[in-house]
């Protein structure tokens, strides 16, 4: 099954609800821990991303962590919500960083963040440029391309084949980093919905107490994750 | 505009490990002591409480416990002719802030340097000839001996609460410990921590190869413990949220668990948070200091705090910056090789092997900051520098510290960084990988130093600290030697696949990935005011009522994590301030 371009979520939603049902059925007898299902991604009102940016992020993360195969994808785990919320907050604004000039954005990448732009500004400026590039090169904006071409376009972006200006050089890097952050962070930040990414790899989340297990060598830890707010999986 | 506060006997600049040690030792002497801390107040409860502390995004990835570069940072360049650029977002090192400093979110790996390291230059020249040193190498001896420092190492280990297995007690080699360690007068205060599977596998492989594995010594409580200040620790939970986090369980050694609550009870001790020291003030003749000027972030004003004794306890880079902006001591000039402040800056070189075992379970989320087993067979005392062509050494360790998937996800080389292949890779390999690391010394060189940046300013308008540092061929040879020795050990463990991560010839200093917060030198201790800023008591050669603590006192970096030495030196200095300086304040040398 192929997802609708720009809304690569049909299959994701099916998977997500099946997974949620399974957890509720097995691990949690009481209803208390069950959280109400959050608003569907298609209905979600972004905190900071504009509609065209949201469409791009939805489509891009669906390729960066796709839904097919084993394990949840970025869509079922609601990574776009995480990214929107992070970009709307201190991270997006680079509030913690030293952002005073003079800047040398073309310096060697080994020298770290040297663009005058914040992560949110990079998303805002790079998305339309990348969409234009996709249009010129592949005939459509990114979200409207088929999956295979999207993967090709993302590979070009990663290799900087479009020669994006140095101020925007970090775009692919932060897009990928933020996608993985959203996949693996505690669900309270909006992604990792249902702790599905933690369950997939076998990370027990916020359990943080293993005194009895240190000496059990080469034996797989048996318990599922808990989240900071007390969800159990 | 500046307000002046009531004079104190002692003012401490910074309230982390060294500030807490100096605070309690001098308060116990009956002095009126004030610690000024730029950051916020924090305590185990409520600030490190479960479950809020178990938050990878907030603390492990966004560095919630660290000083924000927006507030304080440095500029970095790799050579004298490169333009320094600000370290704008965190990566290679992480500076602490708030009460407890980096002592709250460190790993706890706790060491005493090896015996040759205290008199490195003499050792190298006597044993191998000066020719083994590169021409630009500026290593020098410590002005005190290991024997003089030993009681103070012992004291710090007992205060901090270190778990470990002694390998050499008063010259007697003890089975199971590190046979190469400098002789200690006593056992570690707590037995060693149990290790996870990765450490045990490494221990067995190292033993089979004829090496001498021992449990990692760490400030992680293996049992309930009470120190000389009646501060208590409880046994560690191996929670796997240790490095970069405050301990929710009173198990990790920190100023909070070891000292601060006892210190707060003393009427002659006071600390003020959100109080950032801008400079040390000198008397008109420049021979003493009169106190410090700090910025009070609550009232938004500058405050002059007079004091008889000023002690810098603000972490290595900050201590050097304060000396430079206060104009105390002659700044180092690499062109003439004259001057001392900023001289001999060094760092740490690390490398290692990652091993993947398809059918084994490591449960990587079970870990502590100082987990596992080490060997010191390739320590600095054990290497023939003439034969190998470098000066230095490294200890090796295997022991997982965390399995937080957002920043700790080792994957075999060739795994795609995104897409279906990446997702498959994390499913296949999470929990099936382990690492062996080499933690190597870095010598000091003429061209590696700290000074004031000509362009970039901090939020108070002070020039930023500028770091000039790159990997030197001597250290590249050292780390490549470690690779060559580690490869057969790693292969003997029969992993499904393995990969190395050692720096190669031509490697340039990369500020992006986290390496270590083991920044050393800049105000080194020595016998000669021409090549040191501090005498053997960590007293300023220029102003006798100014003492400077921290790893900035190291003439070159040791092969170990610095804090055992930093703590030992602080107790050494505190002892001499109490016994020799206070009765008759003067230049002690
Ligand atoms: C992630 C991490 C892991 C580490 N792991 C290890 C390890 O395993 N083993 C090891 O040996 N070491 C480790 N370290 C290093 C260790 O934390 C430091 O060596 C140790 O804390 C140094 O003590 P200090 O007193 O010099 O500085 P800190 O403990 O950092 O205290 C300095 C204090 O001074 C304050 N300050 C700075 N400037 C000013 C100013 N101008 N005015 C007022 N206050 C100021 C700071 O806010 C801070 O609270 C690690 C560090 C980090 C960041
Ligand atoms: S691993 Fe142990 S010492 Fe470290 S934070 Fe967790 S409980 Fe504390």
PDB file of C-alpha atoms in Angstrom, chain A residues 30-114:
ATOM      1  CA  UNK A  30      -6.702  -1.103  34.205  1.00  0.00           C
ATOM      2  CA  UNK A  31      -7.999   1.712  32.036  1.00  0.00           C
ATOM      3  CA  UNK A  32      -6.244   4.304  34.186  1.00  0.00           C
ATOM      4  CA  UNK A  33      -3.012   4.495  32.174  1.00  0.00           C
ATOM      5  CA  UNK A  34      -4.746   4.853  28.846  1.00  0.00           C
ATOM      6  CA  UNK A  35      -4.471   8.284  27.424  1.00  0.00           C
ATOM      7  CA  UNK A  36      -7.063   9.702  25.086  1.00  0.00           C
ATOM      8  CA  UNK A  37      -5.907   9.384  21.474  1.00  0.00           C
ATOM      9  CA  UNK A  38      -4.360  12.677  20.405  1.00  0.00           C
ATOM     10  CA  UNK A  39      -5.687  14.648  17.476  1.00  0.00           C
ATOM     11  CA  UNK A  40      -4.961  13.061  14.076  1.00  0.00           C
ATOM     12  CA  UNK A  41      -1.918  14.465  12.296  1.00  0.00           C
ATOM     13  CA  UNK A  42      -4.180  15.694   9.519  1.00  0.00           C
ATOM     14  CA  UNK A  43      -6.111  17.761  12.054  1.00  0.00           C
ATOM     15  CA  UNK A  44      -3.113  18.937  14.052  1.00  0.00           C
ATOM     16  CA  UNK A  45      -2.664  22.718  14.243  1.00  0.00           C
ATOM     17  CA  UNK A  46       1.071  23.390  14.192  1.00  0.00           C
ATOM     18  CA  UNK A  47       2.540  25.772  16.765  1.00  0.00           C
ATOM     19  CA  UNK A  48       5.000  27.304  14.339  1.00  0.00           C
ATOM     20  CA  UNK A  49       5.165  25.491  11.002  1.00  0.00           C
ATOM     21  CA  UNK A  50       3.233  27.042   8.128  1.00  0.00           C
ATOM     22  CA  UNK A  51       0.994  24.696   6.085  1.00  0.00           C
ATOM     23  CA  UNK A  52       3.560  24.207   3.304  1.00  0.00           C
ATOM     24  CA  UNK A  53       6.277  23.510   5.857  1.00  0.00           C
ATOM     25  CA  UNK A  54       4.060  21.046   7.698  1.00  0.00           C
ATOM     26  CA  UNK A  55       3.336  19.203   4.473  1.00  0.00           C
ATOM     27  CA  UNK A  56       7.057  18.985   3.791  1.00  0.00           C
ATOM     28  CA  UNK A  57       7.939  17.771   7.284  1.00  0.00           C
ATOM     29  CA  UNK A  58       5.178  15.138   7.145  1.00  0.00           C
ATOM     30  CA  UNK A  59       6.460  13.871   3.815  1.00  0.00           C
ATOM     31  CA  UNK A  60      10.156  14.016   4.688  1.00  0.00           C
ATOM     32  CA  UNK A  61      10.004  12.220   8.016  1.00  0.00           C
ATOM     33  CA  UNK A  62       7.874   9.518   6.389  1.00  0.00           C
ATOM     34  CA  UNK A  63      10.890   8.699   4.219  1.00  0.00           C
ATOM     35  CA  UNK A  64      13.565   9.241   6.874  1.00  0.00           C
ATOM     36  CA  UNK A  65      11.870   6.671   9.103  1.00  0.00           C
ATOM     37  CA  UNK A  66       9.398   4.885   6.834  1.00  0.00           C
ATOM     38  CA  UNK A  67       6.395   2.953   8.077  1.00  0.00           C
ATOM     39  CA  UNK A  68       6.873  -0.296   6.171  1.00  0.00           C
ATOM     40  CA  UNK A  69       8.947  -3.162   7.510  1.00  0.00           C
ATOM     41  CA  UNK A  70       9.465  -3.980  11.175  1.00  0.00           C
ATOM     42  CA  UNK A  71       9.082  -1.200  13.709  1.00  0.00           C
ATOM     43  CA  UNK A  72       7.020   1.964  13.657  1.00  0.00           C
ATOM     44  CA  UNK A  73       7.656   4.847  11.272  1.00  0.00           C
ATOM     45  CA  UNK A  74       7.979   8.532  12.017  1.00  0.00           C
ATOM     46  CA  UNK A  75       4.346   9.111  11.136  1.00  0.00           C
ATOM     47  CA  UNK A  76       2.767   6.639  13.569  1.00  0.00           C
ATOM     48  CA  UNK A  77       5.093   7.903  16.265  1.00  0.00           C
ATOM     49  CA  UNK A  78       3.955  11.472  15.521  1.00  0.00           C
ATOM     50  CA  UNK A  79       7.443  12.813  14.856  1.00  0.00           C
ATOM     51  CA  UNK A  80       6.067  15.839  12.930  1.00  0.00           C
ATOM     52  CA  UNK A  81       4.337  17.040  16.103  1.00  0.00           C
ATOM     53  CA  UNK A  82       7.607  16.738  18.003  1.00  0.00           C
ATOM     54  CA  UNK A  83       9.465  18.721  15.351  1.00  0.00           C
ATOM     55  CA  UNK A  84       6.854  21.466  15.298  1.00  0.00           C
ATOM     56  CA  UNK A  85       6.938  21.801  19.077  1.00  0.00           C
ATOM     57  CA  UNK A  86      10.741  21.796  19.245  1.00  0.00           C
ATOM     58  CA  UNK A  87      11.007  24.420  16.524  1.00  0.00           C
ATOM     59  CA  UNK A  88       8.468  26.573  18.328  1.00  0.00           C
ATOM     60  CA  UNK A  89      10.502  26.456  21.546  1.00  0.00           C
ATOM     61  CA  UNK A  90      13.991  27.287  22.774  1.00  0.00           C
ATOM     62  CA  UNK A  91      15.652  24.823  20.433  1.00  0.00           C
ATOM     63  CA  UNK A  92      14.016  26.303  17.335  1.00  0.00           C
ATOM     64  CA  UNK A  93      15.002  29.782  18.394  1.00  0.00           C
ATOM     65  CA  UNK A  94      18.571  28.748  19.314  1.00  0.00           C
ATOM     66  CA  UNK A  95      17.925  30.488  22.640  1.00  0.00           C
ATOM     67  CA  UNK A  96      20.694  28.586  24.433  1.00  0.00           C
ATOM     68  CA  UNK A  97      23.330  29.216  21.787  1.00  0.00           C
ATOM     69  CA  UNK A  98      25.781  32.029  21.284  1.00  0.00           C
ATOM     70  CA  UNK A  99      24.203  33.848  18.335  1.00  0.00           C
ATOM     71  CA  UNK A 100      26.229  37.031  17.999  1.00  0.00           C
ATOM     72  CA  UNK A 101      28.266  37.918  14.927  1.00  0.00           C
ATOM     73  CA  UNK A 102      30.454  38.162  13.028  1.00  0.00           C
ATOM     74  CA  UNK A 103      29.467  34.893  11.367  1.00  0.00           C
ATOM     75  CA  UNK A 104      31.417  32.681   9.007  1.00  0.00           C
ATOM     76  CA  UNK A 105      28.818  30.231   7.715  1.00  0.00           C
ATOM     77  CA  UNK A 106      31.192  28.840   5.087  1.00  0.00           C
ATOM     78  CA  UNK A 107      33.817  27.773   7.645  1.00  0.00           C
ATOM     79  CA  UNK A 108      34.757  24.087   7.783  1.00  0.00           C
ATOM     80  CA  UNK A 109      31.866  22.019   9.155  1.00  0.00           C
ATOM     81  CA  UNK A 110      34.222  20.737  11.863  1.00  0.00           C
ATOM     82  CA  UNK A 111      33.898  24.160  13.464  1.00  0.00           C
ATOM     83  CA  UNK A 112      30.291  23.612  14.411  1.00  0.00           C
ATOM     84  CA  UNK A 113      27.219  25.805  14.080  1.00  0.00           C
ATOM     85  CA  UNK A 114      28.416  28.989  12.326  1.00  0.00           C
TER      86      UNK A 114
END
